[in-house]
XYZ file of C-alpha atoms in Angstrom:
727
model
C 0.000 0.000 0.000
C 1.329 3.431 -0.907
C -0.728 6.419 0.207
C 2.017 8.838 -0.826
C -0.013 11.177 -3.108
C -2.210 12.100 -0.150
C 0.144 11.875 2.791
C 2.435 14.390 1.111
C -0.365 16.907 1.648
C -0.434 18.931 4.878
C -1.894 16.797 7.626
C -3.756 17.658 10.795
C -2.052 16.915 14.087
C -3.963 16.621 17.343
C -2.560 17.752 20.663
C -4.479 14.945 22.307
C -3.375 11.332 22.157
C -5.377 8.417 20.767
C -7.098 6.740 23.712
C -8.936 3.448 23.832
C -10.632 1.058 26.235
C -8.304 -1.460 27.948
C -10.017 -4.205 25.924
C -8.316 -2.792 22.796
C -5.101 -1.562 24.354
C -2.023 -2.944 22.630
C -3.964 -4.838 19.956
C -2.285 -4.840 16.558
C -4.627 -3.800 13.729
C -5.973 -6.472 11.403
C -5.468 -6.047 7.674
C -8.800 -5.871 5.835
C -7.450 -4.665 2.475
C -7.694 -7.198 -0.318
C -9.042 -7.775 -3.816
C -12.680 -8.861 -3.871
C -12.092 -12.261 -5.463
C -8.906 -13.078 -3.575
C -9.050 -14.986 -0.271
C -8.367 -12.912 2.843
C -6.377 -14.499 5.658
C -8.481 -12.983 8.391
C -9.936 -13.879 11.769
C -11.720 -11.483 14.110
C -12.536 -12.338 17.753
C -16.301 -12.527 18.270
C -16.139 -10.998 21.746
C -14.791 -7.775 20.261
C -17.719 -7.023 17.943
C -20.633 -4.634 18.452
C -19.164 -2.784 21.421
C -20.038 0.658 22.801
C -17.577 2.440 25.082
C -18.105 5.628 27.043
C -15.229 8.048 27.652
C -15.653 11.029 29.965
C -13.852 13.783 31.813
C -14.802 16.733 33.985
C -13.113 20.047 33.263
C -13.492 23.654 34.297
C -13.697 26.679 32.057
C -14.694 30.321 32.237
C -15.995 31.087 28.752
C -14.980 34.418 27.256
C -17.948 35.955 25.433
C -15.612 37.308 22.742
C -14.324 33.835 21.877
C -15.745 30.727 20.354
C -15.045 27.214 21.584
C -14.264 24.370 19.229
C -13.864 20.631 19.539
C -11.660 18.811 17.047
C -12.233 15.076 17.305
C -11.999 11.749 15.564
C -12.985 8.238 16.558
C -12.965 4.691 15.265
C -15.483 3.479 14.232
C -17.848 6.301 15.239
C -18.709 8.584 18.154
C -21.428 10.706 19.693
C -19.942 13.630 21.621
C -21.896 15.221 24.468
C -21.160 18.230 26.642
C -23.143 18.551 29.845
C -25.590 15.933 28.611
C -26.352 17.613 25.281
C -25.243 16.129 21.972
C -22.566 18.268 20.324
C -21.574 16.168 17.326
C -21.702 12.849 15.515
C -18.769 11.527 13.528
C -16.355 11.168 11.971
C -16.926 10.334 8.321
C -15.571 6.884 7.542
C -12.119 6.775 5.993
C -8.901 4.826 5.550
C -6.470 5.021 8.469
C -3.772 6.523 6.234
C -5.995 9.541 5.455
C -8.382 9.466 8.380
C -11.272 11.855 8.833
C -11.988 14.212 11.704
C -14.572 16.842 12.640
C -14.562 20.352 14.048
C -17.683 21.560 15.871
C -18.549 24.788 17.631
C -19.600 24.022 21.221
C -19.730 27.600 22.528
C -23.428 27.371 23.433
C -22.971 24.113 25.346
C -20.335 25.286 27.819
C -21.060 26.840 31.203
C -18.914 28.712 33.683
C -17.265 26.358 36.123
C -17.351 22.574 35.953
C -18.343 20.858 32.701
C -18.561 17.215 31.638
C -17.536 15.906 28.240
C -18.627 12.413 27.196
C -17.964 10.423 24.050
C -19.829 7.231 23.249
C -17.528 5.378 20.857
C -18.822 2.460 18.817
C -16.743 -0.366 17.385
C -18.790 -2.597 15.088
C -16.245 -5.197 13.951
C -17.985 -6.314 10.745
C -16.731 -6.380 7.164
C -19.222 -4.285 5.217
C -19.797 -1.181 3.107
C -20.989 1.039 5.946
C -17.957 1.116 8.246
C -14.213 0.925 7.865
C -14.295 -1.675 10.609
C -13.350 -5.248 11.363
C -9.740 -4.153 11.865
C -9.500 -3.941 15.687
C -8.942 -0.194 15.471
C -10.971 1.519 18.198
C -10.704 4.713 20.177
C -10.937 8.481 20.375
C -8.838 11.617 20.003
C -10.084 15.079 20.941
C -8.944 18.675 21.471
C -11.026 21.481 23.023
C -9.877 24.874 21.766
C -10.615 28.499 22.607
C -10.446 30.693 19.502
C -10.107 34.468 19.822
C -11.724 36.952 17.410
C -8.283 37.227 15.774
C -8.226 33.493 15.113
C -5.628 32.615 17.740
C -6.265 29.265 19.411
C -5.573 28.097 22.949
C -5.782 24.442 24.002
C -8.127 23.861 26.960
C -8.497 20.078 27.009
C -7.079 17.060 25.223
C -7.525 13.305 25.377
C -5.042 11.433 27.542
C -5.067 8.715 30.181
C -6.880 10.987 32.666
C -10.117 10.287 30.794
C -12.289 7.543 32.298
C -13.867 4.781 30.229
C -16.405 2.002 30.619
C -17.958 -0.678 28.431
C -21.662 0.119 28.024
C -23.296 -3.170 28.928
C -26.728 -1.570 28.616
C -26.304 -1.815 24.844
C -26.871 -5.531 24.589
C -25.018 -7.883 22.271
C -27.220 -9.098 19.422
C -27.958 -12.794 19.157
C -26.174 -14.667 16.344
C -27.931 -14.159 13.035
C -29.597 -10.895 14.056
C -27.657 -8.662 11.703
C -29.464 -6.412 9.226
C -28.804 -6.024 5.526
C -25.542 -7.367 4.167
C -23.836 -7.569 7.581
C -24.534 -3.841 7.707
C -25.965 -3.155 11.145
C -26.713 -4.764 14.483
C -30.115 -4.260 16.128
C -29.854 -2.123 19.253
C -31.494 -3.980 22.099
C -31.113 -1.931 25.269
C -31.382 -2.684 28.991
C -31.778 0.457 31.086
C -31.073 -1.543 34.254
C -27.435 -1.912 33.153
C -26.679 1.774 32.612
C -23.471 2.937 34.308
C -23.589 5.219 37.333
C -21.011 7.543 38.860
C -20.444 5.046 41.659
C -19.673 2.113 39.368
C -16.337 0.584 40.241
C -15.842 -0.537 36.654
C -14.859 2.911 35.378
C -11.225 2.618 34.325
C -8.539 5.000 33.123
C -8.442 5.207 29.345
C -5.425 3.616 27.698
C -3.091 5.202 25.196
C -2.800 2.838 22.254
C 0.821 2.577 21.055
C -0.347 0.988 17.785
C -2.400 3.999 16.693
C -0.904 4.913 13.311
C -3.538 7.255 11.913
C -2.643 9.979 9.443
C -5.332 12.646 9.638
C -6.674 14.548 6.645
C -5.533 18.140 6.401
C -8.991 19.658 6.916
C -12.108 18.593 8.814
C -15.101 16.900 7.241
C -18.476 18.605 7.746
C -20.522 17.127 10.569
C -24.001 15.849 9.849
C -26.993 17.928 10.856
C -29.262 16.398 13.472
C -32.562 17.559 14.899
C -35.628 16.077 16.556
C -38.929 15.442 14.788
C -42.174 14.424 16.458
C -44.508 11.889 14.832
C -48.241 11.722 14.506
C -49.272 9.108 17.086
C -52.269 6.782 17.181
C -53.004 4.607 20.196
C -54.653 1.178 20.265
C -55.430 -0.683 23.457
C -55.230 -4.483 23.721
C -55.395 -6.836 26.718
C -52.111 -6.452 28.601
C -50.575 -4.182 25.971
C -50.825 -0.764 24.332
C -49.642 -0.210 20.759
C -48.482 3.272 19.806
C -48.351 3.727 16.038
C -46.098 6.577 14.903
C -45.946 8.194 11.467
C -43.134 10.683 10.792
C -44.850 11.831 7.599
C -42.150 10.766 5.169
C -39.163 8.457 4.866
C -36.402 9.773 7.135
C -32.909 8.757 8.116
C -32.168 8.773 11.810
C -32.634 7.163 15.201
C -35.361 6.997 17.820
C -35.306 8.902 21.092
C -37.820 7.642 23.658
C -38.734 8.399 27.254
C -40.759 5.939 29.327
C -41.859 5.176 32.868
C -42.122 1.607 34.090
C -40.917 -1.042 36.462
C -37.706 -3.026 36.241
C -37.836 -5.862 33.724
C -40.717 -4.611 31.601
C -39.928 -4.773 27.867
C -40.998 -2.374 25.121
C -40.866 -3.807 21.600
C -39.774 -1.315 18.922
C -40.756 -1.996 15.308
C -39.697 0.368 12.509
C -40.278 0.227 8.776
C -40.701 2.048 5.488
C -44.181 0.644 4.817
C -47.351 -0.349 6.597
C -48.308 -3.924 7.278
C -51.645 -5.489 6.372
C -53.462 -3.561 9.085
C -53.115 0.230 8.841
C -51.699 0.455 12.365
C -49.031 -2.196 11.877
C -45.545 -1.558 10.557
C -43.859 -3.809 8.005
C -40.723 -4.174 10.115
C -39.493 -7.241 8.226
C -38.680 -4.968 5.342
C -38.378 -5.791 1.658
C -34.814 -4.369 1.682
C -33.532 -7.281 3.815
C -33.623 -5.486 7.172
C -35.747 -6.620 10.105
C -36.154 -3.525 12.283
C -37.215 -5.272 15.500
C -35.615 -4.188 18.786
C -36.282 -4.560 22.509
C -35.967 -2.050 25.338
C -35.901 -3.386 28.901
C -36.937 -0.793 31.472
C -35.634 0.030 34.928
C -37.756 1.391 37.786
C -38.949 4.951 37.233
C -38.122 7.130 34.249
C -36.072 5.757 31.359
C -34.368 7.387 28.373
C -33.401 5.557 25.179
C -31.206 7.259 22.594
C -30.448 4.916 19.724
C -26.998 5.172 18.163
C -26.793 3.914 14.575
C -29.136 5.377 11.972
C -31.702 3.546 9.892
C -34.113 4.519 7.100
C -37.789 4.414 8.098
C -41.075 6.298 8.176
C -43.221 4.338 10.620
C -42.703 3.019 14.123
C -44.860 0.857 16.389
C -44.160 0.632 20.097
C -45.612 -2.397 21.889
C -45.877 -1.206 25.488
C -46.647 -3.610 28.362
C -49.464 -2.930 30.787
C -48.675 -0.323 33.491
C -45.691 1.038 31.549
C -46.071 4.424 29.863
C -44.291 6.109 26.968
C -43.719 9.746 27.910
C -42.031 11.135 24.779
C -41.392 9.929 21.223
C -39.179 11.619 18.665
C -36.809 10.779 15.867
C -33.373 12.328 15.708
C -33.206 13.002 11.979
C -29.702 13.225 10.524
C -28.113 14.010 7.169
C -25.334 15.999 5.536
C -25.932 19.781 5.954
C -28.939 20.564 3.780
C -31.219 23.590 3.531
C -34.363 22.972 1.514
C -34.797 26.659 0.698
C -31.431 26.819 -1.119
C -32.854 25.180 -4.249
C -36.543 25.663 -5.040
C -38.385 24.855 -8.269
C -41.492 26.773 -9.319
C -43.425 25.299 -12.244
C -46.908 25.085 -13.711
C -46.503 21.310 -14.155
C -47.638 19.549 -10.952
C -46.063 16.225 -11.966
C -42.679 17.859 -12.566
C -42.959 19.581 -9.192
C -43.749 16.314 -7.407
C -40.924 14.427 -9.145
C -38.409 17.174 -8.355
C -39.409 17.254 -4.677
C -39.281 13.441 -4.511
C -35.696 13.499 -5.783
C -34.788 16.414 -3.521
C -35.895 14.597 -0.351
C -33.998 11.502 -1.482
C -30.753 13.448 -1.755
C -31.369 15.102 1.604
C -31.809 11.851 3.525
C -29.457 9.756 1.379
C -26.391 11.943 1.922
C -24.739 11.352 5.265
C -20.973 11.731 5.800
C -20.761 9.997 2.432
C -23.100 9.539 -0.515
C -24.776 6.342 0.683
C -26.500 4.091 -1.833
C -29.302 3.620 0.694
C -29.655 4.232 4.449
C -30.825 0.676 5.138
C -29.325 -2.566 3.850
C -25.875 -1.406 2.614
C -25.072 2.236 3.496
C -22.204 2.163 1.003
C -20.708 4.900 -1.166
C -20.803 3.430 -4.681
C -18.886 5.117 -7.478
C -21.589 4.472 -10.092
C -24.273 5.910 -7.809
C -21.974 8.893 -7.330
C -22.202 9.690 -11.046
C -25.851 10.629 -10.556
C -26.148 11.547 -6.878
C -23.211 13.954 -6.790
C -24.712 16.037 -9.611
C -28.042 16.220 -7.786
C -26.334 17.132 -4.525
C -24.183 19.886 -6.036
C -27.211 21.582 -7.583
C -29.309 21.312 -4.424
C -26.637 22.508 -1.979
C -23.878 24.369 -3.823
C -21.514 22.477 -1.503
C -18.649 20.547 -3.106
C -16.991 19.247 0.055
C -18.837 15.935 0.110
C -17.941 15.271 -3.528
C -14.287 16.105 -2.977
C -14.207 13.756 -0.013
C -15.768 11.000 -2.137
C -13.215 11.486 -4.919
C -10.415 11.328 -2.357
C -11.838 8.074 -1.010
C -11.832 6.471 -4.448
C -8.367 7.811 -5.300
C -7.084 6.196 -2.116
C -8.632 2.847 -3.024
C -6.300 2.631 -6.036
C -3.418 1.852 -3.689
C -4.810 -1.562 -2.766
C -7.052 -2.098 -5.816
C -5.313 -0.805 -8.969
C -8.520 -0.626 -10.993
C -10.335 1.225 -8.174
C -12.991 -0.228 -5.895
C -16.705 0.216 -6.508
C -17.301 1.165 -2.864
C -15.097 3.461 -0.805
C -14.411 3.683 2.032
C -15.504 0.522 3.820
C -13.881 -2.766 4.693
C -15.833 -4.720 2.054
C -13.770 -4.626 -1.138
C -16.420 -4.725 -3.863
C -15.335 -4.210 -7.486
C -17.515 -3.246 -10.482
C -15.820 -2.561 -13.813
C -18.539 -0.201 -15.097
C -18.155 1.971 -12.002
C -14.367 2.311 -12.098
C -14.610 3.598 -15.660
C -16.979 6.398 -14.606
C -14.418 8.008 -12.296
C -13.311 10.776 -14.718
C -16.949 11.807 -15.295
C -17.201 12.681 -11.619
C -13.694 14.185 -11.410
C -14.514 16.568 -14.270
C -17.789 17.490 -12.577
C -15.948 18.556 -9.444
C -13.464 20.547 -11.512
C -16.254 22.366 -13.367
C -17.794 23.228 -10.003
C -14.608 24.197 -8.136
C -11.991 25.113 -10.748
C -9.405 23.263 -8.617
C -6.670 22.248 -11.068
C -4.378 20.781 -8.400
C -7.043 18.351 -7.281
C -7.883 17.488 -10.881
C -4.207 16.600 -11.372
C -4.455 14.219 -8.429
C -7.533 12.606 -9.990
C -5.588 12.226 -13.238
C -3.032 10.066 -11.406
C -5.865 7.768 -10.347
C -7.171 7.715 -13.940
C -3.788 6.594 -15.197
C -3.755 3.750 -12.682
C -7.221 2.675 -13.803
C -6.190 2.791 -17.454
C -3.119 0.656 -16.758
C -5.293 -1.882 -14.973
C -7.834 -2.271 -17.793
C -5.208 -2.390 -20.539
C -4.274 -5.887 -19.394
C -7.595 -7.095 -20.843
C -6.997 -5.702 -24.336
C -7.111 -7.924 -27.362
C -5.108 -6.936 -30.507
C -7.643 -4.347 -31.729
C -7.703 -2.688 -28.297
C -11.174 -3.792 -27.164
C -11.467 -5.210 -23.661
C -12.119 -8.929 -23.437
C -13.222 -10.919 -20.378
C -12.726 -8.330 -17.639
C -13.338 -11.118 -15.180
C -11.798 -9.738 -11.977
C -14.542 -7.138 -11.673
C -18.289 -7.517 -12.013
C -19.593 -6.331 -15.393
C -22.920 -4.956 -14.173
C -24.468 -3.192 -17.221
C -27.600 -2.337 -15.183
C -29.361 -3.384 -12.001
C -31.586 -5.164 -11.226
C -30.789 -7.691 -13.914
C -34.412 -7.936 -15.085
C -34.052 -4.337 -16.325
C -31.106 -5.065 -18.647
C -33.436 -5.236 -21.666
C -32.383 -8.812 -22.419
C -28.715 -7.891 -22.740
C -27.218 -10.435 -25.130
C -24.033 -11.411 -23.342
C -23.523 -13.672 -20.296
C -22.684 -11.557 -17.228
C -22.078 -14.324 -14.708
C -20.063 -13.560 -11.599
C -17.152 -13.617 -10.984
C -16.204 -14.719 -14.523
C -17.945 -13.560 -17.672
C -18.368 -15.362 -20.972
C -15.678 -15.453 -23.669
C -15.547 -12.649 -26.207
C -16.192 -8.927 -26.026
C -19.373 -7.098 -25.122
C -20.631 -3.617 -25.753
C -21.231 -1.802 -22.477
C -17.852 -2.395 -20.839
C -16.081 -1.248 -24.011
C -18.352 1.769 -24.387
C -17.513 2.795 -20.836
C -13.805 2.204 -21.547
C -13.843 4.458 -24.616
C -15.812 7.040 -22.633
C -13.249 6.789 -19.850
C -10.434 7.588 -22.301
C -12.405 10.482 -23.816
C -12.952 12.020 -20.377
C -9.342 11.350 -19.380
C -8.245 13.186 -22.528
C -10.420 16.147 -21.488
C -8.656 16.220 -18.125
C -5.250 16.155 -19.793
C -6.272 19.021 -22.078
C -7.388 21.124 -19.105
C -4.083 20.463 -17.335
C -2.016 21.112 -20.461
C -0.540 17.634 -20.576
C -2.297 16.318 -23.675
C -0.759 13.216 -25.188
C -1.131 12.823 -28.983
C -1.176 9.056 -28.589
C -4.311 9.353 -26.417
C -6.386 10.683 -29.307
C -4.904 8.016 -31.585
C -5.831 5.361 -29.031
C -9.396 6.694 -28.860
C -9.716 6.708 -32.662
C -8.430 3.133 -32.958
C -10.738 1.923 -30.211
C -13.726 3.727 -31.680
C -13.081 2.124 -35.067
C -12.773 -1.297 -33.423
C -16.010 -0.669 -31.514
C -17.882 0.238 -34.709
C -16.549 -2.873 -36.440
C -17.513 -5.131 -33.551
C -20.906 -3.766 -32.516
C -22.460 -1.525 -35.176
C -25.104 -3.344 -37.203
C -24.977 -1.114 -40.259
C -28.093 -2.645 -41.805
C -30.189 -1.588 -38.833
C -28.096 1.446 -37.902
C -27.897 0.461 -34.223
C -25.430 -1.183 -31.869
C -25.632 -4.789 -30.659
C -24.636 -6.232 -27.301
C -22.101 -8.876 -28.352
C -19.643 -8.855 -31.226
C -21.300 -9.390 -34.573
C -20.473 -12.663 -36.291
C -20.626 -13.132 -40.054
C -23.876 -15.109 -39.803
C -25.543 -14.575 -36.411
C -27.717 -17.464 -35.258
C -29.744 -17.927 -32.116
C -28.241 -20.258 -29.556
C -31.086 -22.573 -28.605
C -29.163 -23.990 -25.648
C -28.565 -20.577 -24.112
C -30.856 -18.278 -22.195
C -29.143 -15.365 -23.896
C -30.640 -13.765 -27.024
C -29.132 -14.267 -30.461
C -25.746 -12.621 -31.014
C -27.418 -9.823 -32.969
C -29.512 -8.699 -30.003
C -29.502 -4.938 -29.493
C -30.418 -3.707 -26.025
C -31.217 -0.164 -25.036
C -28.017 -0.048 -22.979
C -25.725 -0.779 -25.909
C -27.120 2.211 -27.776
C -27.165 4.718 -24.920
C -23.458 4.969 -24.157
C -22.013 5.630 -27.643
C -24.399 8.589 -27.870
C -23.808 9.737 -24.289
C -20.031 9.853 -24.807
C -20.356 11.163 -28.370
C -18.468 8.478 -30.309
C -21.487 7.098 -32.185
C -21.465 6.823 -35.979
C -23.062 10.064 -37.209
C -24.513 8.322 -40.261
C -26.752 6.400 -37.842
C -28.085 9.416 -35.939
C -31.657 8.966 -37.137
C -31.851 5.218 -36.495
C -30.198 5.552 -33.089
C -32.590 8.332 -32.123
C -35.600 6.292 -33.211
C -34.304 3.241 -31.337
C -33.735 5.130 -28.068
C -37.195 6.676 -28.321
C -38.975 3.437 -29.220
C -37.369 1.553 -26.342
C -38.627 4.092 -23.839
C -37.911 3.584 -20.151
C -37.161 -0.140 -20.160
C -33.869 0.090 -18.248
C -33.284 0.615 -14.540
C -33.386 4.079 -12.981
C -29.558 4.207 -12.972
C -29.123 3.749 -16.728
C -32.103 6.007 -17.481
C -29.975 9.000 -16.457
C -27.489 8.158 -19.228
C -30.409 7.649 -21.627
C -31.877 11.070 -20.846
C -28.486 12.734 -21.270
C -27.950 10.902 -24.564
C -31.338 11.956 -25.927
C -30.679 15.566 -24.933
C -27.437 15.334 -26.887
C -29.551 14.300 -29.876
C -31.854 17.289 -29.336
C -34.812 15.198 -28.137
C -35.740 17.500 -25.262
C -39.500 17.042 -25.473
C -39.083 13.265 -25.284
C -36.836 13.540 -22.231
C -39.281 15.894 -20.539
C -42.013 13.312 -21.063
C -39.722 10.675 -19.525
C -39.309 12.794 -16.391
C -43.046 13.463 -16.123
C -44.289 10.089 -17.358
C -47.016 8.408 -15.331
C -46.368 4.939 -16.763
C -45.304 1.824 -14.892
C -41.608 2.639 -15.314
C -41.595 6.226 -14.100
C -40.835 8.450 -11.156
C -44.520 9.188 -10.815
C -45.165 5.468 -10.383
C -43.035 5.615 -7.234
C -45.253 8.444 -5.968
C -48.338 6.423 -6.901
C -46.981 3.561 -4.780
C -46.614 5.876 -1.786
C -43.013 7.055 -2.151
C -41.718 10.120 -0.355
C -38.170 9.293 -1.496
C -37.034 7.604 -4.714
C -37.058 3.816 -4.916
C -34.124 1.737 -6.096
C -36.261 0.557 -9.025
C -39.367 1.917 -10.746
C -41.654 -0.011 -8.434
C -41.465 -1.850 -5.142
C -41.872 -5.252 -6.771
C -39.326 -4.853 -9.575
C -36.571 -6.139 -7.287
C -36.641 -8.730 -4.541
C -35.008 -6.426 -1.973
C -35.926 -2.948 -3.174
C -34.623 -0.042 -1.143
C -37.217 2.714 -0.808
C -34.641 5.489 -0.465
C -32.042 5.293 -3.220
C -30.360 8.511 -4.436
C -29.137 6.953 -7.688
C -32.711 7.547 -8.892
C -32.436 11.349 -8.632
C -31.313 11.934 -12.227
C -34.182 14.345 -13.065
C -32.569 17.050 -10.911
C -29.394 17.456 -12.962
C -31.131 16.807 -16.297
C -33.738 19.485 -15.588
C -31.256 22.099 -14.353
C -28.502 21.448 -16.901
C -30.279 20.341 -20.052
C -33.629 22.123 -19.797
C -32.769 25.279 -17.847
C -29.267 25.586 -19.293
C -27.265 26.025 -16.100
C -23.634 24.926 -15.870
C -21.752 24.060 -12.701
C -19.401 27.012 -13.182
C -22.405 29.340 -12.760
C -22.818 30.277 -16.420
C -26.015 29.650 -18.338
C -26.874 28.508 -21.847
C -30.119 27.933 -23.721
C -33.423 26.846 -22.196
C -35.151 23.833 -23.769
C -38.459 23.545 -21.931
C -41.406 22.290 -23.999
C -44.012 24.794 -25.156
C -46.482 25.646 -22.428
C -44.193 24.579 -19.572
C -42.988 27.260 -17.198
C -40.200 26.461 -14.768
C -37.994 28.731 -12.709
C -35.422 27.583 -10.215
C -33.740 29.294 -7.320
C -30.215 27.886 -7.021
C -27.854 27.963 -4.032
C -25.777 31.107 -3.573
C -22.665 29.430 -5.023
C -24.262 29.574 -8.487
C -25.569 33.144 -8.098
C -22.239 34.899 -7.535
């Protein structure tokens, strides 16, 4: 591993030392970095999974009204920081230890004159998944409390060291084997209030300084997520021996529950959360279609009880099954997401369907962006590069904030050092690889450059592009086309039933012999975008354009059916015949996908413009929501704006409005709940209408300039953009 391109940057240094619980003191980190299809020599102790530790210290301060007070902190895996019992921050963003993330939060309003208490609940999960950079036996906390004068001078008031106390929170119960949600994504949070620590507990111990802490901290802090409480609408139903409280938060949210109750020791409240209702209108479908079973148990102590859940989930509804003689006093959700202000981007239009679709996508971005661009807040919580192609554009337009995108690009650049062709998910300890996604990296890098104008960072992204190119070149056949890219999944589209019968076997991990269209179209597009980057940076290579021309010619020879004027999925043979023994279509099969990308990237045969246009229009919306973004962009390139507008505002089965018809308040992973066996009901990769509307119909560019408007006759639409675009 060689993180040199990043660790040469200025790095942040804490005054505090990295502290940990004695259970983790002196443990050497486990290596979790590997290629997806290579075996990992790895063993993790079961007793060191799903652990919550509390660190605390009392300190005195006399706040100066002229100053502000800041906490710089980081933790592994994750922490909730409180001052005097009030939550100050959640974090940090997940990251690789050799460019680890940290947060800075203003705590001025939380301090009081005299004695104060700082507490940090630190969670170590211990699983290999997309959500956490965990499973590596790295656990602990580092923190500095600073006083900053109006002139910007800083004075250290408090730092982590072995004078902090720590305790294992036994009230957060260990989950039974098999009770893990999603793809080993999250443990349920059963809680026993009787086991909460008290000041008199003898089991408080001095925190340990971990000599194996080898973190290199990023040069600047990552933004902390926003969090705020929201009350639900509550309906009460009485049954013998039990009361059921049904809670509706009005829309899909991302967050945790905060509950207050009164009861007697040993009584148990059952907590059921979900995105949908069950068969009865007051029951929650907690065994969710997205492969999460949101069922948790809260055991009460005598008197008043407080439950603050730790790890977020995606849900709208909650049912509390309360035993007789116990009483729920307060119910709220602590909603959380990346900083987002709904009033920053507002669409006004005379088309009610367009308005509803835009707002649907807007809410999806709001709740789907945490410290990273998560694919969904439920079963995976991973930052996927292909999802980033769509979500990052939506997020930039809605917020005018490029920090989350820069952080994502850094994450993927870093992954090149243990996966030369780039991972599909970063960060995270699960090393998933998807060829289509790696080849989209320069699309996103150029987007950030257009937004920020940062040439130095673009040059760093170019280094990653060159690594990716070197990796894929090993699969070239003599004419330059890629053949059997078998180390990485060739996805084409997802779910697979929305691939429009793609005529090439896409088995995992290996794929069939020969060449196929989509991976080569993405490869040519990758080189085209890489060439654009080199032109911007003034390091154009003549051989790059020659390489693109040769590859484009080879692509036309392999996939362009000149009789029909469209592209096929698999290489044309002299006399294509159907293979009766195969489930795949005849070699001459032409899917929607194979005809989208040549147009999107602009290397299609211009003599076939009319037939390609007709084909893309006739096919309609038969792909997944992910590939539909490329289709809309391709059709706009062909000048088919009215057709694209009708795609955005369609009310057919495959449409954004169909999601609304099925009760969506955030975009689904597919066009309908039943199009996929484990459909996520909050999936930001479906938010393509935002960038298509703003860029292609309203003419805005990410550098703040504006071109032509292409709205259909009779449609009025005005958009208020974030201040970044109005300078």
